[in-house]
Amino acid sequence: MSLERFENGPHSLFASVAAPITIWDRLGFPDNDSALREAIKNGLSYSILKRVAAEIHIPEAVVSKALNLQSERVVRRRKTQRFNAVESDRIHSLLVVFSAAVRLFENDQQAACDWLQMPCPGLGMRAPIASLCTFIEIQKVSNLIQRLEYGVYT
């Protein structure tokens, strides 16, 4: 029996399975680490804010506040059409947290979105979306998601 026989046809043993399109793909983020680091360092496009808000089903004003992007800063970024590296890193962190929440809720994006906006005992009754302004807060939310995944509620 030749290998060719198994490589072709609808029931191929070597059929490639298309990976599901992720939020990262839909938003056009680079898929390798060095390109991602470079994109964040150079600053993400201003249009990413509106697209992120639409993807995670949270109003743009709430996302801006969560990322500590005051209105005057957003106006400035609209003019330059680019976020700085720190702001871009916050946007990336929000997406990392959102992706982890989606996994926590077994790919239910709406449940993840709802959870991000609800007061959470593990965060001192703050909503996870309101706890993403600093690295320490982002770590705290990420650690909470990890604990919930493993059933550790304390």
Tab-separated table of N, CA and C in Angstrom:
chain	number	residue	atom	x	y	z
A	1	MET	N	0.844	-1.166	0.000
A	1	MET	CA	0.000	0.000	0.000
A	1	MET	C	0.894	1.234	0.000
A	2	SER	N	0.632	2.135	-0.942
A	2	SER	CA	1.500	3.313	-1.027
A	2	SER	C	1.001	4.426	-0.103
A	3	LEU	N	1.930	5.261	0.304
A	3	LEU	CA	1.614	6.389	1.168
A	3	LEU	C	0.712	7.381	0.448
A	4	GLU	N	0.880	7.462	-0.862
A	4	GLU	CA	0.102	8.379	-1.667
A	4	GLU	C	-1.399	8.147	-1.491
A	5	ARG	N	-1.776	6.928	-1.358
A	5	ARG	CA	-3.175	6.560	-1.215
A	5	ARG	C	-3.791	7.205	0.033
A	6	PHE	N	-3.007	7.387	1.069
A	6	PHE	CA	-3.506	7.966	2.313
A	6	PHE	C	-3.381	9.490	2.348
A	7	GLU	N	-2.566	10.034	1.448
A	7	GLU	CA	-2.357	11.477	1.473
A	7	GLU	C	-3.435	12.236	0.717
A	8	ASN	N	-4.178	11.597	-0.119
A	8	ASN	CA	-5.189	12.265	-0.933
A	8	ASN	C	-6.583	11.816	-0.537
A	9	GLY	N	-7.552	12.620	-0.880
A	9	GLY	CA	-8.924	12.232	-0.627
A	9	GLY	C	-9.476	12.844	0.650
A	10	PRO	N	-10.792	12.730	0.822
A	10	PRO	CA	-11.474	13.395	1.929
A	10	PRO	C	-11.142	12.821	3.306
A	11	HIS	N	-10.638	11.618	3.360
A	11	HIS	CA	-10.349	10.997	4.651
A	11	HIS	C	-8.859	10.791	4.849
A	12	SER	N	-8.090	11.699	4.294
A	12	SER	CA	-6.642	11.592	4.352
A	12	SER	C	-6.129	11.576	5.781
A	13	LEU	N	-5.177	10.731	6.031
A	13	LEU	CA	-4.532	10.698	7.336
A	13	LEU	C	-3.701	11.948	7.550
A	14	PHE	N	-3.286	12.581	6.454
A	14	PHE	CA	-2.432	13.758	6.543
A	14	PHE	C	-3.174	15.033	6.165
A	15	ALA	N	-4.485	14.994	6.195
A	15	ALA	CA	-5.265	16.183	5.848
A	15	ALA	C	-4.939	17.296	6.827
A	16	SER	N	-4.737	18.457	6.276
A	16	SER	CA	-4.441	19.574	7.174
A	16	SER	C	-5.755	20.109	7.730
A	17	VAL	N	-5.743	20.353	9.021
A	17	VAL	CA	-6.914	20.895	9.685
A	17	VAL	C	-6.663	22.382	9.857
A	18	ALA	N	-7.558	23.170	9.295
A	18	ALA	CA	-7.390	24.615	9.397
A	18	ALA	C	-7.588	25.044	10.844
A	19	ALA	N	-6.648	25.821	11.334
A	19	ALA	CA	-6.763	26.335	12.696
A	19	ALA	C	-7.891	27.356	12.734
A	20	PRO	N	-8.620	27.392	13.842
A	20	PRO	CA	-9.704	28.377	13.933
A	20	PRO	C	-9.136	29.793	13.889
A	21	ILE	N	-9.885	30.680	13.286
A	21	ILE	CA	-9.447	32.064	13.210
A	21	ILE	C	-9.628	32.678	14.595
A	22	THR	N	-8.564	33.255	15.103
A	22	THR	CA	-8.578	33.813	16.450
A	22	THR	C	-8.806	35.319	16.405
A	23	ILE	N	-9.028	35.880	17.565
A	23	ILE	CA	-9.167	37.331	17.667
A	23	ILE	C	-7.902	38.018	17.170
A	24	TRP	N	-6.756	37.391	17.405
A	24	TRP	CA	-5.472	37.944	16.959
A	24	TRP	C	-5.440	38.015	15.432
A	25	ASP	N	-5.950	36.970	14.774
A	25	ASP	CA	-5.994	36.949	13.313
A	25	ASP	C	-6.947	38.021	12.789
A	26	ARG	N	-8.134	38.078	13.390
A	26	ARG	CA	-9.142	39.032	12.926
A	26	ARG	C	-8.672	40.479	13.079
A	27	LEU	N	-7.852	40.745	14.092
A	27	LEU	CA	-7.362	42.106	14.310
A	27	LEU	C	-6.062	42.389	13.563
A	28	GLY	N	-5.510	41.370	12.918
A	28	GLY	CA	-4.316	41.556	12.105
A	28	GLY	C	-3.007	41.637	12.877
A	29	PHE	N	-2.971	41.019	14.069
A	29	PHE	CA	-1.720	41.008	14.834
A	29	PHE	C	-0.738	40.041	14.192
A	30	PRO	N	0.552	40.381	14.221
A	30	PRO	CA	1.567	39.460	13.676
A	30	PRO	C	1.552	38.143	14.443
A	31	ASP	N	1.861	37.059	13.750
A	31	ASP	CA	1.805	35.749	14.406
A	31	ASP	C	3.162	35.259	14.898
A	32	ASN	N	4.200	36.085	14.805
A	32	ASN	CA	5.464	35.671	15.411
A	32	ASN	C	5.892	36.727	16.436
A	33	ASP	N	6.616	36.268	17.436
A	33	ASP	CA	6.960	37.113	18.573
A	33	ASP	C	7.753	38.362	18.203
A	34	SER	N	8.749	38.216	17.354
A	34	SER	CA	9.579	39.388	17.052
A	34	SER	C	8.775	40.455	16.304
A	35	ALA	N	7.914	40.044	15.390
A	35	ALA	CA	7.086	41.013	14.656
A	35	ALA	C	6.068	41.671	15.593
A	36	LEU	N	5.532	40.899	16.535
A	36	LEU	CA	4.585	41.446	17.507
A	36	LEU	C	5.277	42.467	18.401
A	37	ARG	N	6.457	42.112	18.910
A	37	ARG	CA	7.216	43.058	19.748
A	37	ARG	C	7.503	44.348	18.987
A	38	GLU	N	7.895	44.212	17.749
A	38	GLU	CA	8.207	45.380	16.920
A	38	GLU	C	6.956	46.240	16.681
A	39	ALA	N	5.831	45.593	16.415
A	39	ALA	CA	4.577	46.333	16.189
A	39	ALA	C	4.175	47.114	17.440
A	40	ILE	N	4.310	46.488	18.601
A	40	ILE	CA	3.947	47.161	19.854
A	40	ILE	C	4.940	48.292	20.139
A	41	LYS	N	6.209	48.040	19.927
A	41	LYS	CA	7.236	49.063	20.163
A	41	LYS	C	7.019	50.279	19.256
A	42	ASN	N	6.634	50.035	18.004
A	42	ASN	CA	6.391	51.126	17.053
A	42	ASN	C	5.040	51.796	17.264
A	43	GLY	N	4.179	51.153	18.035
A	43	GLY	CA	2.842	51.698	18.301
A	43	GLY	C	1.813	51.136	17.348
A	44	LEU	N	0.709	50.684	17.925
A	44	LEU	CA	-0.375	50.140	17.111
A	44	LEU	C	-1.161	51.279	16.464
A	45	SER	N	-1.794	50.965	15.372
A	45	SER	CA	-2.612	51.932	14.656
A	45	SER	C	-3.786	52.383	15.530
A	46	TYR	N	-4.165	53.633	15.389
A	46	TYR	CA	-5.289	54.171	16.167
A	46	TYR	C	-6.563	53.371	15.927
A	47	SER	N	-6.750	52.863	14.726
A	47	SER	CA	-7.980	52.134	14.382
A	47	SER	C	-8.163	50.867	15.211
A	48	ILE	N	-7.090	50.380	15.836
A	48	ILE	CA	-7.181	49.138	16.612
A	48	ILE	C	-8.142	49.281	17.790
A	49	LEU	N	-8.241	50.465	18.376
A	49	LEU	CA	-9.092	50.666	19.544
A	49	LEU	C	-10.548	50.353	19.234
A	50	LYS	N	-11.052	50.899	18.164
A	50	LYS	CA	-12.441	50.660	17.755
A	50	LYS	C	-12.654	49.189	17.404
A	51	ARG	N	-11.672	48.582	16.729
A	51	ARG	CA	-11.786	47.185	16.321
A	51	ARG	C	-11.740	46.244	17.522
A	52	VAL	N	-10.873	46.557	18.508
A	52	VAL	CA	-10.805	45.743	19.729
A	52	VAL	C	-12.129	45.820	20.467
A	53	ALA	N	-12.656	47.038	20.641
A	53	ALA	CA	-13.932	47.218	21.343
A	53	ALA	C	-15.041	46.415	20.659
A	54	ALA	N	-15.065	46.443	19.340
A	54	ALA	CA	-16.082	45.686	18.602
A	54	ALA	C	-15.889	44.183	18.777
A	55	GLU	N	-14.650	43.723	18.738
A	55	GLU	CA	-14.358	42.286	18.876
A	55	GLU	C	-14.741	41.741	20.243
A	56	ILE	N	-14.506	42.528	21.299
A	56	ILE	CA	-14.780	42.018	22.639
A	56	ILE	C	-16.149	42.460	23.153
A	57	HIS	N	-16.904	43.157	22.301
A	57	HIS	CA	-18.284	43.561	22.614
A	57	HIS	C	-18.376	44.402	23.884
A	58	ILE	N	-17.447	45.328	24.011
A	58	ILE	CA	-17.435	46.267	25.127
A	58	ILE	C	-17.305	47.656	24.505
A	59	PRO	N	-18.127	48.617	24.938
A	59	PRO	CA	-18.072	49.949	24.327
A	59	PRO	C	-16.664	50.554	24.343
A	60	GLU	N	-16.358	51.282	23.282
A	60	GLU	CA	-15.034	51.878	23.128
A	60	GLU	C	-14.672	52.775	24.319
A	61	ALA	N	-15.642	53.504	24.849
A	61	ALA	CA	-15.378	54.381	26.000
A	61	ALA	C	-14.957	53.571	27.222
A	62	VAL	N	-15.567	52.404	27.418
A	62	VAL	CA	-15.221	51.535	28.547
A	62	VAL	C	-13.816	50.963	28.347
A	63	VAL	N	-13.515	50.561	27.129
A	63	VAL	CA	-12.177	50.031	26.828
A	63	VAL	C	-11.126	51.120	27.041
A	64	SER	N	-11.400	52.328	26.558
A	64	SER	CA	-10.461	53.443	26.736
A	64	SER	C	-10.205	53.704	28.209
A	65	LYS	N	-11.269	53.734	28.994
A	65	LYS	CA	-11.119	53.972	30.440
A	65	LYS	C	-10.331	52.836	31.094
A	66	ALA	N	-10.632	51.601	30.697
A	66	ALA	CA	-9.940	50.442	31.263
A	66	ALA	C	-8.445	50.486	30.982
A	67	LEU	N	-8.079	51.035	29.838
A	67	LEU	CA	-6.674	51.101	29.442
A	67	LEU	C	-6.017	52.415	29.854
A	68	ASN	N	-6.749	53.210	30.651
A	68	ASN	CA	-6.249	54.487	31.142
A	68	ASN	C	-5.915	55.437	29.999
A	69	LEU	N	-6.769	55.413	28.976
A	69	LEU	CA	-6.607	56.316	27.837
A	69	LEU	C	-7.617	57.455	28.009
A	70	GLN	N	-7.195	58.530	28.673
A	70	GLN	CA	-8.082	59.669	28.878
A	70	GLN	C	-8.467	60.267	27.534
A	71	SER	N	-9.604	60.951	27.516
A	71	SER	CA	-10.151	61.460	26.257
A	71	SER	C	-9.178	62.366	25.504
A	72	GLU	N	-8.415	63.212	26.227
A	72	GLU	CA	-7.472	64.096	25.522
A	72	GLU	C	-6.359	63.297	24.861
A	73	ARG	N	-5.968	62.177	25.470
A	73	ARG	CA	-4.945	61.317	24.890
A	73	ARG	C	-5.487	60.627	23.636
A	74	VAL	N	-6.739	60.201	23.705
A	74	VAL	CA	-7.363	59.549	22.553
A	74	VAL	C	-7.467	60.530	21.391
A	75	VAL	N	-7.824	61.780	21.694
A	75	VAL	CA	-7.896	62.805	20.647
A	75	VAL	C	-6.528	63.005	20.010
A	76	ARG	N	-5.483	63.052	20.839
A	76	ARG	CA	-4.115	63.207	20.329
A	76	ARG	C	-3.737	62.026	19.438
A	77	ARG	N	-4.101	60.822	19.881
A	77	ARG	CA	-3.769	59.621	19.094
A	77	ARG	C	-4.548	59.595	17.779
A	78	ARG	N	-5.762	60.116	17.807
A	78	ARG	CA	-6.557	60.161	16.582
A	78	ARG	C	-5.835	61.026	15.547
A	79	LYS	N	-5.211	62.103	16.006
A	79	LYS	CA	-4.477	62.986	15.087
A	79	LYS	C	-3.230	62.310	14.533
A	80	THR	N	-2.484	61.623	15.398
A	80	THR	CA	-1.250	60.971	14.952
A	80	THR	C	-1.505	59.613	14.303
A	81	GLN	N	-2.713	59.054	14.536
A	81	GLN	CA	-3.122	57.751	13.987
A	81	GLN	C	-2.294	56.589	14.525
A	82	ARG	N	-1.656	56.787	15.699
A	82	ARG	CA	-0.831	55.726	16.266
A	82	ARG	C	-0.775	55.871	17.777
A	83	PHE	N	-0.885	54.740	18.468
A	83	PHE	CA	-0.692	54.719	19.920
A	83	PHE	C	0.801	54.606	20.194
A	84	ASN	N	1.218	55.051	21.381
A	84	ASN	CA	2.625	54.875	21.737
A	84	ASN	C	2.840	53.440	22.229
A	85	ALA	N	4.064	53.090	22.547
A	85	ALA	CA	4.403	51.715	22.928
A	85	ALA	C	3.696	51.277	24.208
A	86	VAL	N	3.606	52.168	25.199
A	86	VAL	CA	2.957	51.811	26.466
A	86	VAL	C	1.467	51.548	26.247
A	87	GLU	N	0.818	52.417	25.500
A	87	GLU	CA	-0.610	52.243	25.215
A	87	GLU	C	-0.844	50.979	24.382
A	88	SER	N	0.037	50.744	23.423
A	88	SER	CA	-0.076	49.542	22.582
A	88	SER	C	0.080	48.285	23.431
A	89	ASP	N	0.994	48.332	24.392
A	89	ASP	CA	1.188	47.197	25.281
A	89	ASP	C	-0.066	46.945	26.128
A	90	ARG	N	-0.720	47.999	26.580
A	90	ARG	CA	-1.966	47.843	27.344
A	90	ARG	C	-3.059	47.205	26.490
A	91	ILE	N	-3.153	47.638	25.239
A	91	ILE	CA	-4.145	47.059	24.330
A	91	ILE	C	-3.857	45.573	24.153
A	92	HIS	N	-2.595	45.237	23.948
A	92	HIS	CA	-2.198	43.834	23.808
A	92	HIS	C	-2.555	43.056	25.079
A	93	SER	N	-2.280	43.635	26.237
A	93	SER	CA	-2.588	42.964	27.516
A	93	SER	C	-4.079	42.713	27.671
A	94	LEU	N	-4.895	43.681	27.270
A	94	LEU	CA	-6.344	43.478	27.316
A	94	LEU	C	-6.740	42.272	26.477
A	95	LEU	N	-6.154	42.146	25.300
A	95	LEU	CA	-6.472	41.012	24.429
A	95	LEU	C	-5.975	39.688	25.006
A	96	VAL	N	-4.836	39.715	25.681
A	96	VAL	CA	-4.334	38.500	26.340
A	96	VAL	C	-5.319	38.073	27.427
A	97	VAL	N	-5.768	39.031	28.233
A	97	VAL	CA	-6.731	38.728	29.298
A	97	VAL	C	-8.044	38.252	28.701
A	98	PHE	N	-8.527	38.922	27.658
A	98	PHE	CA	-9.784	38.510	27.029
A	98	PHE	C	-9.662	37.091	26.468
A	99	SER	N	-8.557	36.789	25.805
A	99	SER	CA	-8.353	35.439	25.250
A	99	SER	C	-8.340	34.392	26.353
A	100	ALA	N	-7.707	34.703	27.480
A	100	ALA	CA	-7.685	33.773	28.609
A	100	ALA	C	-9.093	33.586	29.177
A	101	ALA	N	-9.866	34.667	29.237
A	101	ALA	CA	-11.246	34.568	29.737
A	101	ALA	C	-12.109	33.727	28.787
A	102	VAL	N	-11.885	33.874	27.490
A	102	VAL	CA	-12.623	33.062	26.506
A	102	VAL	C	-12.302	31.584	26.719
A	103	ARG	N	-11.034	31.267	26.938
A	103	ARG	CA	-10.657	29.868	27.214
A	103	ARG	C	-11.304	29.389	28.509
A	104	LEU	N	-11.315	30.247	29.531
A	104	LEU	CA	-11.932	29.903	30.815
A	104	LEU	C	-13.394	29.526	30.618
A	105	PHE	N	-14.078	30.254	29.754
A	105	PHE	CA	-15.498	30.000	29.503
A	105	PHE	C	-15.716	29.123	28.275
A	106	GLU	N	-14.738	28.282	27.986
A	106	GLU	CA	-14.824	27.270	26.928
A	106	GLU	C	-15.282	27.847	25.594
A	107	ASN	N	-14.593	28.902	25.177
A	107	ASN	CA	-14.814	29.582	23.892
A	107	ASN	C	-16.132	30.339	23.783
A	108	ASP	N	-16.766	30.621	24.898
A	108	ASP	CA	-17.988	31.432	24.893
A	108	ASP	C	-17.578	32.895	25.074
A	109	GLN	N	-17.474	33.609	23.955
A	109	GLN	CA	-17.007	34.993	24.008
A	109	GLN	C	-17.960	35.894	24.786
A	110	GLN	N	-19.253	35.642	24.671
A	110	GLN	CA	-20.205	36.481	25.389
A	110	GLN	C	-20.071	36.302	26.899
A	111	ALA	N	-19.882	35.067	27.345
A	111	ALA	CA	-19.683	34.815	28.781
A	111	ALA	C	-18.406	35.496	29.261
A	112	ALA	N	-17.352	35.441	28.451
A	112	ALA	CA	-16.088	36.098	28.815
A	112	ALA	C	-16.281	37.609	28.905
A	113	CYS	N	-16.994	38.162	27.950
A	113	CYS	CA	-17.268	39.602	27.928
A	113	CYS	C	-18.067	40.008	29.165
A	114	ASP	N	-19.093	39.230	29.486
A	114	ASP	CA	-19.922	39.520	30.668
A	114	ASP	C	-19.076	39.446	31.936
A	115	TRP	N	-18.239	38.420	32.050
A	115	TRP	CA	-17.404	38.238	33.236
A	115	TRP	C	-16.438	39.406	33.406
A	116	LEU	N	-15.860	39.873	32.292
A	116	LEU	CA	-14.911	40.983	32.365
A	116	LEU	C	-15.537	42.244	32.949
A	117	GLN	N	-16.850	42.378	32.814
A	117	GLN	CA	-17.532	43.594	33.253
A	117	GLN	C	-18.229	43.467	34.609
A	118	MET	N	-18.209	42.280	35.197
A	118	MET	CA	-18.886	42.064	36.483
A	118	MET	C	-17.925	42.237	37.651
A	119	PRO	N	-18.409	42.815	38.756
A	119	PRO	CA	-17.569	42.890	39.961
A	119	PRO	C	-17.154	41.479	40.383
A	120	CYS	N	-15.908	41.361	40.782
A	120	CYS	CA	-15.349	40.046	41.066
A	120	CYS	C	-14.751	40.010	42.476
A	121	PRO	N	-15.204	39.067	43.316
A	121	PRO	CA	-14.657	38.975	44.675
A	121	PRO	C	-13.136	38.806	44.699
A	122	GLY	N	-12.589	38.084	43.747
A	122	GLY	CA	-11.145	37.852	43.700
A	122	GLY	C	-10.335	39.099	43.374
A	123	LEU	N	-11.045	40.176	42.985
A	123	LEU	CA	-10.372	41.439	42.659
A	123	LEU	C	-10.890	42.568	43.549
A	124	GLY	N	-11.354	42.203	44.733
A	124	GLY	CA	-11.863	43.219	45.660
A	124	GLY	C	-13.144	43.859	45.168
A	125	MET	N	-13.975	43.078	44.507
A	125	MET	CA	-15.257	43.505	43.937
A	125	MET	C	-15.104	44.537	42.814
A	126	ARG	N	-13.951	44.537	42.167
A	126	ARG	CA	-13.760	45.351	40.962
A	126	ARG	C	-13.958	44.447	39.755
A	127	ALA	N	-14.455	45.013	38.684
A	127	ALA	CA	-14.595	44.254	37.445
A	127	ALA	C	-13.211	44.039	36.839
A	128	PRO	N	-12.953	42.872	36.253
A	128	PRO	CA	-11.647	42.649	35.621
A	128	PRO	C	-11.282	43.736	34.598
A	129	ILE	N	-12.262	44.223	33.835
A	129	ILE	CA	-11.980	45.251	32.833
A	129	ILE	C	-11.494	46.543	33.486
A	130	ALA	N	-11.860	46.752	34.742
A	130	ALA	CA	-11.434	47.957	35.470
A	130	ALA	C	-10.107	47.730	36.183
A	131	SER	N	-9.507	46.587	35.962
A	131	SER	CA	-8.264	46.230	36.656
A	131	SER	C	-7.131	45.947	35.677
A	132	LEU	N	-7.024	46.782	34.654
A	132	LEU	CA	-6.030	46.521	33.614
A	132	LEU	C	-5.119	47.707	33.323
A	133	CYS	N	-5.059	48.674	34.235
A	133	CYS	CA	-4.263	49.887	33.982
A	133	CYS	C	-2.779	49.697	34.233
A	134	THR	N	-2.425	48.793	35.127
A	134	THR	CA	-1.014	48.604	35.454
A	134	THR	C	-0.630	47.144	35.270
A	135	PHE	N	0.663	46.918	35.185
A	135	PHE	CA	1.169	45.553	35.035
A	135	PHE	C	0.723	44.677	36.206
A	136	ILE	N	0.777	45.224	37.417
A	136	ILE	CA	0.390	44.461	38.609
A	136	ILE	C	-1.081	44.052	38.536
A	137	GLU	N	-1.933	44.973	38.094
A	137	GLU	CA	-3.363	44.646	37.964
A	137	GLU	C	-3.591	43.585	36.889
A	138	ILE	N	-2.901	43.704	35.793
A	138	ILE	CA	-3.032	42.725	34.709
A	138	ILE	C	-2.612	41.351	35.210
A	139	GLN	N	-1.508	41.299	35.954
A	139	GLN	CA	-1.051	40.027	36.534
A	139	GLN	C	-2.094	39.460	37.489
A	140	LYS	N	-2.701	40.325	38.278
A	140	LYS	CA	-3.707	39.878	39.231
A	140	LYS	C	-4.913	39.254	38.510
A	141	VAL	N	-5.373	39.892	37.435
A	141	VAL	CA	-6.491	39.351	36.650
A	141	VAL	C	-6.077	38.037	35.997
A	142	SER	N	-4.890	37.999	35.423
A	142	SER	CA	-4.393	36.768	34.776
A	142	SER	C	-4.278	35.632	35.781
A	143	ASN	N	-3.759	35.936	36.971
A	143	ASN	CA	-3.644	34.908	38.018
A	143	ASN	C	-5.022	34.420	38.466
A	144	LEU	N	-5.980	35.332	38.558
A	144	LEU	CA	-7.343	34.934	38.933
A	144	LEU	C	-7.923	33.975	37.900
A	145	ILE	N	-7.759	34.294	36.630
A	145	ILE	CA	-8.264	33.410	35.568
A	145	ILE	C	-7.616	32.038	35.676
A	146	GLN	N	-6.320	32.024	35.917
A	146	GLN	CA	-5.604	30.752	36.053
A	146	GLN	C	-6.134	29.957	37.248
A	147	ARG	N	-6.360	30.630	38.372
A	147	ARG	CA	-6.892	29.940	39.553
A	147	ARG	C	-8.283	29.387	39.270
A	148	LEU	N	-9.121	30.148	38.583
A	148	LEU	CA	-10.467	29.695	38.250
A	148	LEU	C	-10.428	28.485	37.313
A	149	GLU	N	-9.467	28.494	36.382
A	149	GLU	CA	-9.320	27.350	35.471
A	149	GLU	C	-9.031	26.061	36.237
A	150	TYR	N	-8.263	26.195	37.315
A	150	TYR	CA	-7.873	25.021	38.095
A	150	TYR	C	-8.750	24.802	39.318
A	151	GLY	N	-9.808	25.606	39.463
A	151	GLY	CA	-10.743	25.393	40.568
A	151	GLY	C	-10.255	25.893	41.910
A	152	VAL	N	-9.297	26.813	41.925
A	152	VAL	CA	-8.787	27.384	43.168
A	152	VAL	C	-9.449	28.741	43.356
A	153	TYR	N	-10.417	28.828	44.258
A	153	TYR	CA	-11.228	30.032	44.378
A	153	TYR	C	-10.747	30.994	45.445
A	154	THR	N	-9.736	30.655	46.228
A	154	THR	CA	-9.300	31.556	47.298
A	154	THR	C	-8.273	32.531	46.829
